[in-house]
Tab-separated table of C-alpha atoms in Angstrom:
chain	number	residue	atom	x	y	z
A	4	MET	CA	-26.580	-7.994	-35.514
A	5	MET	CA	-29.820	-6.287	-36.256
A	6	ALA	CA	-28.454	-4.921	-39.499
A	7	ALA	CA	-27.485	-8.424	-40.551
A	8	ARG	CA	-30.910	-9.710	-39.696
A	9	SER	CA	-32.672	-6.960	-41.562
A	10	MET	CA	-30.404	-7.554	-44.514
A	11	LEU	CA	-31.245	-11.217	-44.431
A	12	GLY	CA	-34.898	-10.470	-44.035
A	13	SER	CA	-34.896	-8.125	-46.976
A	14	LEU	CA	-32.959	-10.560	-49.108
A	15	TRP	CA	-35.405	-13.304	-48.368
A	16	THR	CA	-38.422	-11.183	-49.091
A	17	THR	CA	-36.987	-10.218	-52.424
A	18	PHE	CA	-35.820	-13.675	-53.460
A	19	ALA	CA	-37.695	-16.333	-51.611
A	20	GLY	CA	-40.968	-14.508	-51.309
A	21	LEU	CA	-41.228	-15.712	-47.775
A	22	LYS	CA	-42.490	-19.159	-47.548
A	23	LEU	CA	-40.917	-21.775	-49.787
A	24	ALA	CA	-37.372	-22.730	-50.430
A	25	THR	CA	-36.193	-21.619	-53.802
A	26	PRO	CA	-33.269	-23.451	-55.256
A	27	CYS	CA	-31.239	-20.441	-56.089
A	28	THR	CA	-29.242	-20.261	-59.207
A	29	ASN	CA	-26.900	-17.580	-58.077
A	30	LEU	CA	-24.513	-19.506	-55.887
A	31	GLN	CA	-22.286	-16.571	-55.074
A	32	LEU	CA	-25.155	-14.659	-53.576
A	33	GLN	CA	-26.074	-17.646	-51.510
A	34	GLN	CA	-22.610	-17.999	-50.184
A	35	ARG	CA	-22.797	-14.430	-49.108
A	36	ILE	CA	-26.042	-15.144	-47.309
A	37	ILE	CA	-24.476	-18.081	-45.524
A	38	THR	CA	-21.494	-16.138	-44.410
A	39	ALA	CA	-23.671	-13.474	-42.881
A	40	ARG	CA	-24.154	-15.265	-39.611
A	41	LEU	CA	-27.587	-15.554	-38.122
A	42	PRO	CA	-27.208	-15.135	-34.428
A	43	ALA	CA	-29.005	-17.435	-32.041
A	44	VAL	CA	-32.603	-16.451	-31.851
A	45	THR	CA	-33.168	-14.178	-28.931
A	46	PHE	CA	-36.538	-12.726	-29.864
A	47	GLN	CA	-39.828	-14.424	-30.174
A	48	SER	CA	-40.716	-12.634	-33.381
A	49	ARG	CA	-41.827	-14.960	-36.079
A	50	GLY	CA	-40.196	-12.887	-38.779
A	51	ILE	CA	-36.835	-14.527	-38.259
A	52	ARG	CA	-35.824	-17.442	-40.366
A	53	GLN	CA	-33.086	-19.949	-39.879
A	54	VAL	CA	-30.824	-20.541	-42.829
A	55	VAL	CA	-30.753	-24.277	-43.509
A	56	GLU	CA	-28.519	-25.818	-46.080
A	57	LYS	CA	-29.242	-29.201	-47.610
A	58	ARG	CA	-26.756	-30.814	-49.890
A	59	GLU	CA	-27.981	-33.338	-52.405
A	60	ASP	CA	-26.177	-34.862	-55.378
A	61	LYS	CA	-25.837	-31.895	-57.558
A	62	THR	CA	-28.243	-29.408	-56.104
A	63	THR	CA	-27.745	-27.492	-52.943
A	64	THR	CA	-30.940	-26.270	-51.379
A	65	ILE	CA	-30.677	-23.369	-49.095
A	66	GLU	CA	-33.860	-22.254	-47.518
A	67	GLY	CA	-35.010	-20.000	-44.817
A	68	GLN	CA	-37.172	-21.963	-42.483
A	69	ILE	CA	-39.441	-20.080	-40.220
A	70	LEU	CA	-38.550	-21.122	-36.729
A	71	ASP	CA	-41.294	-22.249	-34.455
A	72	VAL	CA	-40.585	-20.199	-31.427
A	73	PRO	CA	-42.634	-21.269	-28.409
A	74	ALA	CA	-45.107	-18.615	-27.322
A	75	GLY	CA	-44.139	-16.769	-24.188
A	76	PRO	CA	-46.288	-16.002	-21.162
A	77	GLN	CA	-49.887	-15.177	-21.915
A	78	PRO	CA	-51.015	-11.588	-21.401
A	79	PRO	CA	-53.395	-11.044	-18.474
A	80	ASN	CA	-56.040	-9.449	-20.666
A	81	PRO	CA	-55.901	-11.228	-24.029
A	82	SER	CA	-59.180	-9.818	-25.328
A	83	ALA	CA	-57.914	-6.256	-25.791
A	84	LYS	CA	-56.678	-5.029	-29.150
A	85	CYS	CA	-53.685	-2.923	-28.140
A	86	PRO	CA	-50.688	-4.818	-26.680
A	87	ILE	CA	-50.409	-2.376	-23.813
A	88	TYR	CA	-54.012	-2.932	-22.819
A	89	ARG	CA	-53.483	-6.657	-23.120
A	90	TRP	CA	-50.747	-6.512	-20.539
A	91	ASN	CA	-52.482	-3.870	-18.395
A	92	LEU	CA	-49.641	-1.405	-18.646
A	93	GLN	CA	-51.833	1.547	-19.647
A	94	ASN	CA	-50.591	4.289	-17.364
A	95	LYS	CA	-47.671	2.510	-15.804
A	96	TYR	CA	-44.754	3.015	-18.134
A	97	SER	CA	-42.338	5.889	-18.393
A	98	TYR	CA	-39.335	7.008	-20.409
A	99	THR	CA	-37.077	4.913	-18.154
A	100	ASP	CA	-38.731	1.591	-19.076
A	101	VAL	CA	-36.324	0.921	-21.871
A	102	LEU	CA	-37.091	-2.796	-22.018
A	103	LEU	CA	-40.661	-1.974	-22.973
A	104	LEU	CA	-39.842	0.864	-25.331
A	105	SER	CA	-37.178	-1.084	-27.190
A	106	GLN	CA	-39.805	-3.548	-28.393
A	107	PHE	CA	-41.479	-0.856	-30.477
A	108	ILE	CA	-38.429	0.708	-32.098
A	109	ARG	CA	-36.278	-0.149	-35.069
A	110	SER	CA	-32.575	-0.756	-34.689
A	111	ASP	CA	-31.809	2.797	-35.759
A	112	GLY	CA	-34.108	4.255	-33.144
A	113	GLY	CA	-37.182	5.038	-35.210
A	114	MET	CA	-40.659	3.897	-34.203
A	115	LEU	CA	-42.325	0.921	-35.884
A	116	PRO	CA	-45.573	1.655	-37.717
A	117	ARG	CA	-48.804	1.333	-35.790
A	118	ARG	CA	-50.383	-1.065	-38.277
A	119	ILE	CA	-47.582	-3.526	-37.564
A	120	THR	CA	-47.310	-3.234	-33.808
A	121	GLY	CA	-51.069	-3.104	-33.311
A	122	LEU	CA	-51.016	-0.256	-30.813
A	123	CYS	CA	-54.003	2.001	-30.381
A	124	PRO	CA	-53.380	5.600	-31.517
A	125	GLU	CA	-53.084	7.183	-28.053
A	126	GLU	CA	-50.674	4.556	-26.776
A	127	HIS	CA	-48.637	4.750	-29.982
A	128	ARG	CA	-48.285	8.467	-29.437
A	129	LYS	CA	-47.359	8.037	-25.785
A	130	ILE	CA	-44.751	5.425	-26.609
A	131	ALA	CA	-43.327	7.638	-29.340
A	132	ILE	CA	-43.017	10.457	-26.842
A	133	CYS	CA	-41.350	8.192	-24.264
A	134	VAL	CA	-38.960	6.877	-26.916
A	135	GLN	CA	-38.030	10.434	-27.850
A	136	MET	CA	-37.378	11.289	-24.224
A	137	ALA	CA	-35.339	8.130	-23.748
A	138	HIS	CA	-33.203	8.963	-26.801
A	139	ARG	CA	-32.586	12.456	-25.509
A	140	ALA	CA	-31.699	11.082	-22.074
A	141	GLY	CA	-29.174	8.764	-23.695
A	142	LEU	CA	-30.881	5.570	-22.535
A	143	LEU	CA	-30.797	3.955	-25.979
A	144	PRO	CA	-27.171	4.293	-26.992
A	145	ASP	CA	-27.176	1.371	-29.460
A	146	HIS	CA	-30.250	2.441	-31.395
A	147	LYS	CA	-28.557	5.165	-33.376
A	148	PRO	CA	-28.790	5.542	-37.163
A	149	LYS	CA	-25.849	4.100	-38.994
A	150	LEU	CA	-23.571	6.839	-40.278
A	151	PRO	CA	-20.954	6.340	-42.996
A	152	GLU	CA	-17.481	5.542	-41.715
A	153	ASP	CA	-15.877	8.825	-42.558
A	154	HIS	CA	-18.568	10.979	-40.990
A	155	VAL	CA	-17.116	13.803	-38.931
A	156	PRO	CA	-19.537	15.960	-36.934
A	157	LYS	CA	-19.362	19.627	-37.903
A	158	ARG	CA	-19.240	21.057	-34.383
A	159	PRO	CA	-18.421	19.098	-31.244
A	160	LYS	CA	-21.612	18.293	-29.352
A	161	PRO	CA	-21.612	19.218	-25.682
A	162	GLN	CA	-22.199	16.144	-23.542
A	163	LEU	CA	-24.999	17.311	-21.292
A	164	ASN	CA	-27.173	14.961	-19.288
A	165	ARG	CA	-30.860	15.562	-19.515
A	166	TYR	CA	-34.155	13.779	-18.854
A	167	LEU	CA	-37.857	14.398	-19.489
A	168	THR	CA	-37.051	16.657	-22.439
A	169	ARG	CA	-40.205	17.539	-24.307
A	170	TRP	CA	-38.770	19.555	-27.168
A	171	SER	CA	-35.917	18.799	-29.515
A	172	ILE	CA	-32.594	20.240	-28.401
A	173	ASP	CA	-31.930	22.436	-31.421
A	174	SER	CA	-35.445	23.784	-31.627
A	175	VAL	CA	-35.529	25.402	-28.201
A	176	LYS	CA	-34.519	29.003	-27.635
A	177	PRO	CA	-33.312	30.529	-24.359
A	178	ILE	CA	-35.864	32.413	-22.290
A	179	TYR	CA	-34.143	35.736	-21.898
A	180	LYS	CA	-37.133	37.492	-20.365
A	181	THR	CA	-39.064	35.216	-18.066
A	182	GLY	CA	-41.726	37.759	-17.153
A	183	LEU	CA	-43.373	38.603	-13.874
A	184	LYS	CA	-44.821	36.036	-11.505
A	185	TRP	CA	-48.343	36.200	-12.866
A	186	CYS	CA	-47.245	35.847	-16.492
A	187	LYS	CA	-44.047	33.836	-16.276
A	188	ARG	CA	-42.755	31.926	-19.302
A	189	ARG	CA	-42.325	28.470	-17.869
A	190	MET	CA	-39.941	25.748	-18.965
A	191	ALA	CA	-41.631	22.556	-20.076
A	192	VAL	CA	-40.743	19.272	-18.395
A	193	GLY	CA	-42.227	15.920	-19.328
A	194	HIS	CA	-45.214	15.743	-21.624
A	195	PRO	CA	-48.926	16.321	-21.072
A	196	ALA	CA	-49.761	13.062	-22.835
A	197	LEU	CA	-48.273	11.225	-19.848
A	198	LYS	CA	-50.232	13.150	-17.247
A	199	ASN	CA	-52.420	10.181	-16.380
A	200	ASN	CA	-49.491	8.026	-15.371
A	201	VAL	CA	-49.597	6.268	-12.036
A	202	ARG	CA	-47.856	8.256	-9.325
A	203	TYR	CA	-46.674	6.291	-6.349
A	204	GLY	CA	-45.729	9.331	-4.305
A	205	VAL	CA	-47.798	12.129	-2.858
A	206	LYS	CA	-46.333	14.939	-4.923
A	207	PRO	CA	-48.329	16.201	-7.887
A	208	LEU	CA	-46.870	15.989	-11.338
A	209	TYR	CA	-45.960	19.424	-12.532
A	210	MET	CA	-44.847	20.057	-16.047
A	211	LYS	CA	-44.279	23.807	-15.964
A	212	HIS	CA	-41.046	24.470	-14.126
B	25	HIS	CA	-8.318	23.665	12.318
B	26	LEU	CA	-10.446	21.237	10.482
B	27	GLU	CA	-10.620	19.068	13.572
B	28	ASP	CA	-13.007	21.513	15.124
B	29	LYS	CA	-15.318	21.126	12.241
B	30	SER	CA	-15.242	17.434	12.700
B	31	LEU	CA	-18.547	16.516	11.233
B	32	LEU	CA	-18.005	16.589	7.591
B	33	VAL	CA	-20.942	15.348	5.771
B	34	LYS	CA	-20.452	14.323	2.294
B	35	ASN	CA	-23.223	14.767	-0.021
B	36	THR	CA	-23.383	13.746	-3.552
B	37	SER	CA	-25.659	15.527	-5.738
B	38	SER	CA	-28.283	13.224	-6.886
B	39	TRP	CA	-28.081	10.759	-9.620
B	40	CYS	CA	-24.642	9.661	-9.485
B	41	HIS	CA	-23.197	7.808	-6.763
B	42	CYS	CA	-22.223	8.424	-3.393
B	43	GLN	CA	-18.864	7.989	-2.036
B	44	THR	CA	-18.909	7.025	1.567
B	45	SER	CA	-16.109	7.873	3.823
B	46	SER	CA	-15.251	4.253	4.442
B	47	VAL	CA	-15.922	2.651	1.116
B	48	SER	CA	-15.448	4.454	-2.078
B	49	GLU	CA	-17.574	3.233	-4.910
B	50	PRO	CA	-16.783	3.917	-8.497
B	51	CYS	CA	-18.709	6.871	-9.603
B	52	LEU	CA	-20.976	6.723	-12.576
B	53	SER	CA	-20.783	9.310	-15.201
B	54	LEU	CA	-24.426	10.267	-15.110
B	55	PHE	CA	-25.274	12.592	-12.449
B	56	SER	CA	-28.446	14.384	-12.152
B	57	ASN	CA	-29.122	17.249	-10.154
B	58	THR	CA	-32.064	19.232	-11.100
B	59	VAL	CA	-33.012	22.305	-9.473
B	60	LYS	CA	-36.114	20.396	-8.635
B	61	TYR	CA	-34.122	17.953	-6.725
B	62	PHE	CA	-32.607	20.484	-4.794
B	63	ASN	CA	-35.901	21.302	-3.281
B	64	HIS	CA	-35.437	18.540	-0.879
B	65	PHE	CA	-31.778	18.337	-0.930
B	66	ILE	CA	-30.981	21.771	0.105
B	67	PRO	CA	-33.136	21.875	3.121
B	68	THR	CA	-31.123	18.923	4.303
B	69	ILE	CA	-27.929	20.705	3.485
B	70	SER	CA	-29.035	23.841	5.174
B	71	LEU	CA	-30.235	21.932	8.197
B	72	ASN	CA	-26.918	20.334	8.594
B	73	THR	CA	-25.144	23.586	8.457
B	74	ASN	CA	-27.607	25.374	10.600
B	75	ILE	CA	-27.635	23.268	13.672
B	76	TRP	CA	-24.460	24.402	15.312
B	77	ASN	CA	-24.090	27.516	13.398
B	78	ILE	CA	-26.425	29.461	15.532
B	79	PHE	CA	-24.441	28.946	18.653
B	80	THR	CA	-20.882	29.615	17.633
B	81	GLY	CA	-19.558	30.801	14.348
B	82	ASP	CA	-16.989	28.063	14.055
B	83	ILE	CA	-19.011	24.899	14.460
B	84	GLY	CA	-21.125	23.570	11.641
B	85	ASP	CA	-21.466	20.653	9.345
B	86	HIS	CA	-19.858	20.865	6.014
B	87	VAL	CA	-21.266	19.457	2.878
B	88	VAL	CA	-19.308	18.259	-0.104
B	89	LEU	CA	-20.795	17.900	-3.544
B	90	ILE	CA	-18.927	15.973	-6.185
B	91	ASN	CA	-19.385	15.214	-9.861
B	92	THR	CA	-21.168	18.425	-10.579
B	93	ARG	CA	-19.841	18.279	-14.111
B	94	HIS	CA	-22.281	15.453	-14.758
B	95	ILE	CA	-25.401	17.148	-13.530
B	96	ALA	CA	-28.626	16.617	-15.441
B	97	PHE	CA	-31.419	19.068	-15.966
B	98	SER	CA	-35.000	18.034	-16.608
B	99	GLY	CA	-36.783	19.305	-19.645
B	100	ASN	CA	-35.013	21.628	-22.036
B	101	LYS	CA	-33.490	23.723	-19.282
B	102	TRP	CA	-30.001	23.442	-20.660
B	103	GLU	CA	-31.156	25.604	-23.556
B	104	GLN	CA	-33.988	27.550	-21.967
B	105	LYS	CA	-32.712	28.504	-18.533
B	106	VAL	CA	-30.838	31.787	-18.571
B	107	TYR	CA	-28.566	33.035	-15.821
B	108	SER	CA	-28.368	36.816	-15.829
B	109	SER	CA	-25.992	39.114	-14.055
B	110	HIS	CA	-25.099	42.759	-14.194
B	111	SER	CA	-21.670	44.022	-13.340
B	112	GLY	CA	-22.986	47.402	-12.261
B	113	TYR	CA	-21.379	49.259	-15.124
B	114	PRO	CA	-23.364	50.431	-18.136
B	115	GLY	CA	-23.525	47.802	-20.793
B	116	GLY	CA	-22.607	45.165	-18.252
B	117	PHE	CA	-25.689	42.994	-18.496
B	118	LYS	CA	-24.708	39.411	-19.207
B	119	GLN	CA	-27.104	36.608	-19.957
B	120	LEU	CA	-25.802	33.077	-20.233
B	121	THR	CA	-27.788	29.945	-20.973
B	122	ALA	CA	-27.310	27.069	-18.586
B	123	ALA	CA	-25.284	25.182	-21.185
B	124	GLN	CA	-22.877	28.067	-21.681
B	125	MET	CA	-22.617	28.611	-17.935
B	126	HIS	CA	-21.834	24.966	-17.362
B	127	GLN	CA	-19.157	24.967	-19.994
B	128	LYS	CA	-17.570	28.054	-18.521
B	129	ASP	CA	-17.693	26.777	-14.950
B	130	PRO	CA	-19.154	23.374	-14.030
B	131	LYS	CA	-19.604	24.366	-10.379
B	132	ALA	CA	-21.570	27.538	-10.989
B	133	ILE	CA	-24.992	26.039	-11.644
B	134	VAL	CA	-25.017	24.004	-8.470
B	135	LYS	CA	-23.654	26.904	-6.459
B	136	LEU	CA	-26.303	29.302	-7.694
B	137	ALA	CA	-29.038	26.763	-7.126
B	138	VAL	CA	-28.000	26.172	-3.521
B	139	TYR	CA	-27.584	29.865	-2.909
B	140	GLY	CA	-31.084	30.522	-4.128
B	141	MET	CA	-32.555	27.920	-1.805
B	142	LEU	CA	-30.923	29.003	1.415
B	143	PRO	CA	-32.777	31.497	3.627
B	144	ARG	CA	-32.116	35.077	2.618
B	145	ASN	CA	-30.364	36.190	5.754
B	146	LEU	CA	-26.815	36.903	6.816
B	147	HIS	CA	-26.233	33.240	7.588
B	148	ARG	CA	-26.497	32.408	3.923
B	149	ARG	CA	-22.948	33.470	3.149
B	150	THR	CA	-21.438	31.491	6.011
B	151	MET	CA	-23.473	28.469	5.040
B	152	MET	CA	-22.200	28.776	1.497
B	153	GLN	CA	-18.690	28.811	2.862
B	154	ARG	CA	-19.395	25.433	4.416
B	155	LEU	CA	-20.469	23.981	1.089
B	156	HIS	CA	-17.652	22.529	-0.989
B	157	ILE	CA	-18.341	21.780	-4.611
B	158	PHE	CA	-16.105	19.756	-6.888
B	159	PRO	CA	-16.772	19.240	-10.567
B	160	ASP	CA	-15.156	15.791	-10.722
B	161	ASP	CA	-14.342	12.975	-8.413
B	162	GLU	CA	-11.046	14.246	-7.080
B	163	LEU	CA	-11.089	15.641	-3.603
B	164	PRO	CA	-8.317	17.226	-1.626
B	165	ASP	CA	-6.933	15.011	1.093
B	166	GLU	CA	-8.143	17.043	4.060
B	167	ILE	CA	-11.716	16.713	2.918
B	168	LEU	CA	-11.437	13.074	1.969
B	169	ALA	CA	-10.029	12.243	5.335
B	170	ASN	CA	-12.819	13.932	7.225
B	171	LEU	CA	-15.814	12.528	5.438
B	172	THR	CA	-18.275	10.897	7.739
B	173	GLU	CA	-21.547	10.372	6.050
B	174	GLU	CA	-22.982	9.977	2.636
B	175	LEU	CA	-26.296	11.564	1.904
B	176	PRO	CA	-28.770	9.530	-0.118
B	177	GLN	CA	-29.550	10.301	-3.719
B	178	PRO	CA	-32.928	11.877	-4.216
B	179	ARG	CA	-33.465	10.356	-7.627
B	180	GLU	CA	-32.469	7.035	-9.138
B	181	ILE	CA	-30.438	6.935	-12.270
B	182	PRO	CA	-32.330	5.079	-15.008
B	183	LYS	CA	-30.515	2.165	-16.572
B	184	LYS	CA	-29.457	2.387	-20.167
B	185	PHE	CA	-30.475	-0.370	-22.518
B	186	SER	CA	-26.881	-1.533	-22.820
B	187	GLU	CA	-26.670	-1.933	-19.033
B	188	TYR	CA	-29.378	-4.564	-18.858
B	189	THR	CA	-28.142	-8.163	-18.864
B	190	GLN	CA	-29.306	-10.482	-21.598
B	191	GLU	CA	-31.298	-12.507	-19.035
B	192	GLU	CA	-33.237	-9.468	-17.965
B	193	ILE	CA	-33.972	-8.587	-21.581
B	194	ASP	CA	-35.159	-12.133	-22.250
B	195	ALA	CA	-37.190	-12.279	-19.072
B	196	PHE	CA	-39.233	-9.290	-20.176
B	197	PRO	CA	-42.208	-10.682	-22.139
B	198	ARG	CA	-42.760	-9.783	-25.757
B	199	LEU	CA	-45.808	-7.600	-25.942
B	200	TRP	CA	-46.629	-8.183	-29.589
B	201	THR	CA	-45.622	-10.573	-32.348
B	202	PRO	CA	-44.799	-9.147	-35.727
B	203	PRO	CA	-46.655	-10.478	-38.773
B	204	GLU	CA	-44.794	-13.174	-40.649
B	205	ASP	CA	-43.970	-11.213	-43.717
B	206	TYR	CA	-42.750	-8.110	-42.040
B	207	LYS	CA	-39.130	-7.150	-42.371
B	208	MET	CA	-38.246	-6.908	-38.704
B	209	LYS	CA	-36.080	-4.082	-37.538
């Protein structure tokens, strides 16, 4: 679905140049565009266009009309620059808030650029970290990169459940010698960028297990 | 013989679900049990086993842990945590990462974690005998029949994106609108 939309989007930016309808000469290409179905609009993003076909005597005009999606609820703090500050979610989100995190990622799981989303640098970094942790916890199963059909993984991956993983799985080495109590090599949990998050319980947040 | 030990408390290790003695719910695949979790879990387990234990050797609550195959560790502990043992013979020092240990025996991690949290006295071994660990959902009939209680999960399992309904996804407000000429996603 998202791949189809991105394909459509890219096609339109290359041909139509965004705004106006261009009576296309290449009918075959157009037919292909029509057959790629546009799903019903579920997002409010104004980047999505509806394919509208108008048949006249001898010319068929197919254009992408930008849908006027009604604006959703207003943020409680509209004067801030960063979307998270606008909605007052500064220290309140975590790796489990997938609904929030999914708004800032592409369909293959990568983060969207900061100049597009409008996030401030610290929040962009925090969201990137939370997205990484969510991916490693397996909370975003559909946002995987598209692999070719005949791709066979070299070695079978062990299915291990994890959460709050700071480092990438392949980059971490086992701690064979942990050391004495005063100089122990600790295992990292969570991320220090999220240390200011709201804690609703009494227990302190500790990141060195 | 099991009738003497009538109070069988079933405990499910965090994350996943709990199967009560009366109603069995389908168990989820995700199951998290971090050693951190155990900090409050095990005192409850040990309390249950301790109460009657002191008086006679035969009475005591039993605890059953299921779905240990689906345990989750926080952080990178699957790769970093190392379980070491020495057989006593020269050259017998073995070090296994948590991932390797789990693959070899899915019950071992939970068992070692519980063992390390019980008080270091002679009661520890008898208390461990009252703990029954099962890697999957299947339980032998004697235990299933005697389950009385289900202990609560210490940690909630986060929902995956695919588990949210479309209404919930739509109800969540859009935080930002993309510029008009941006190729979205």
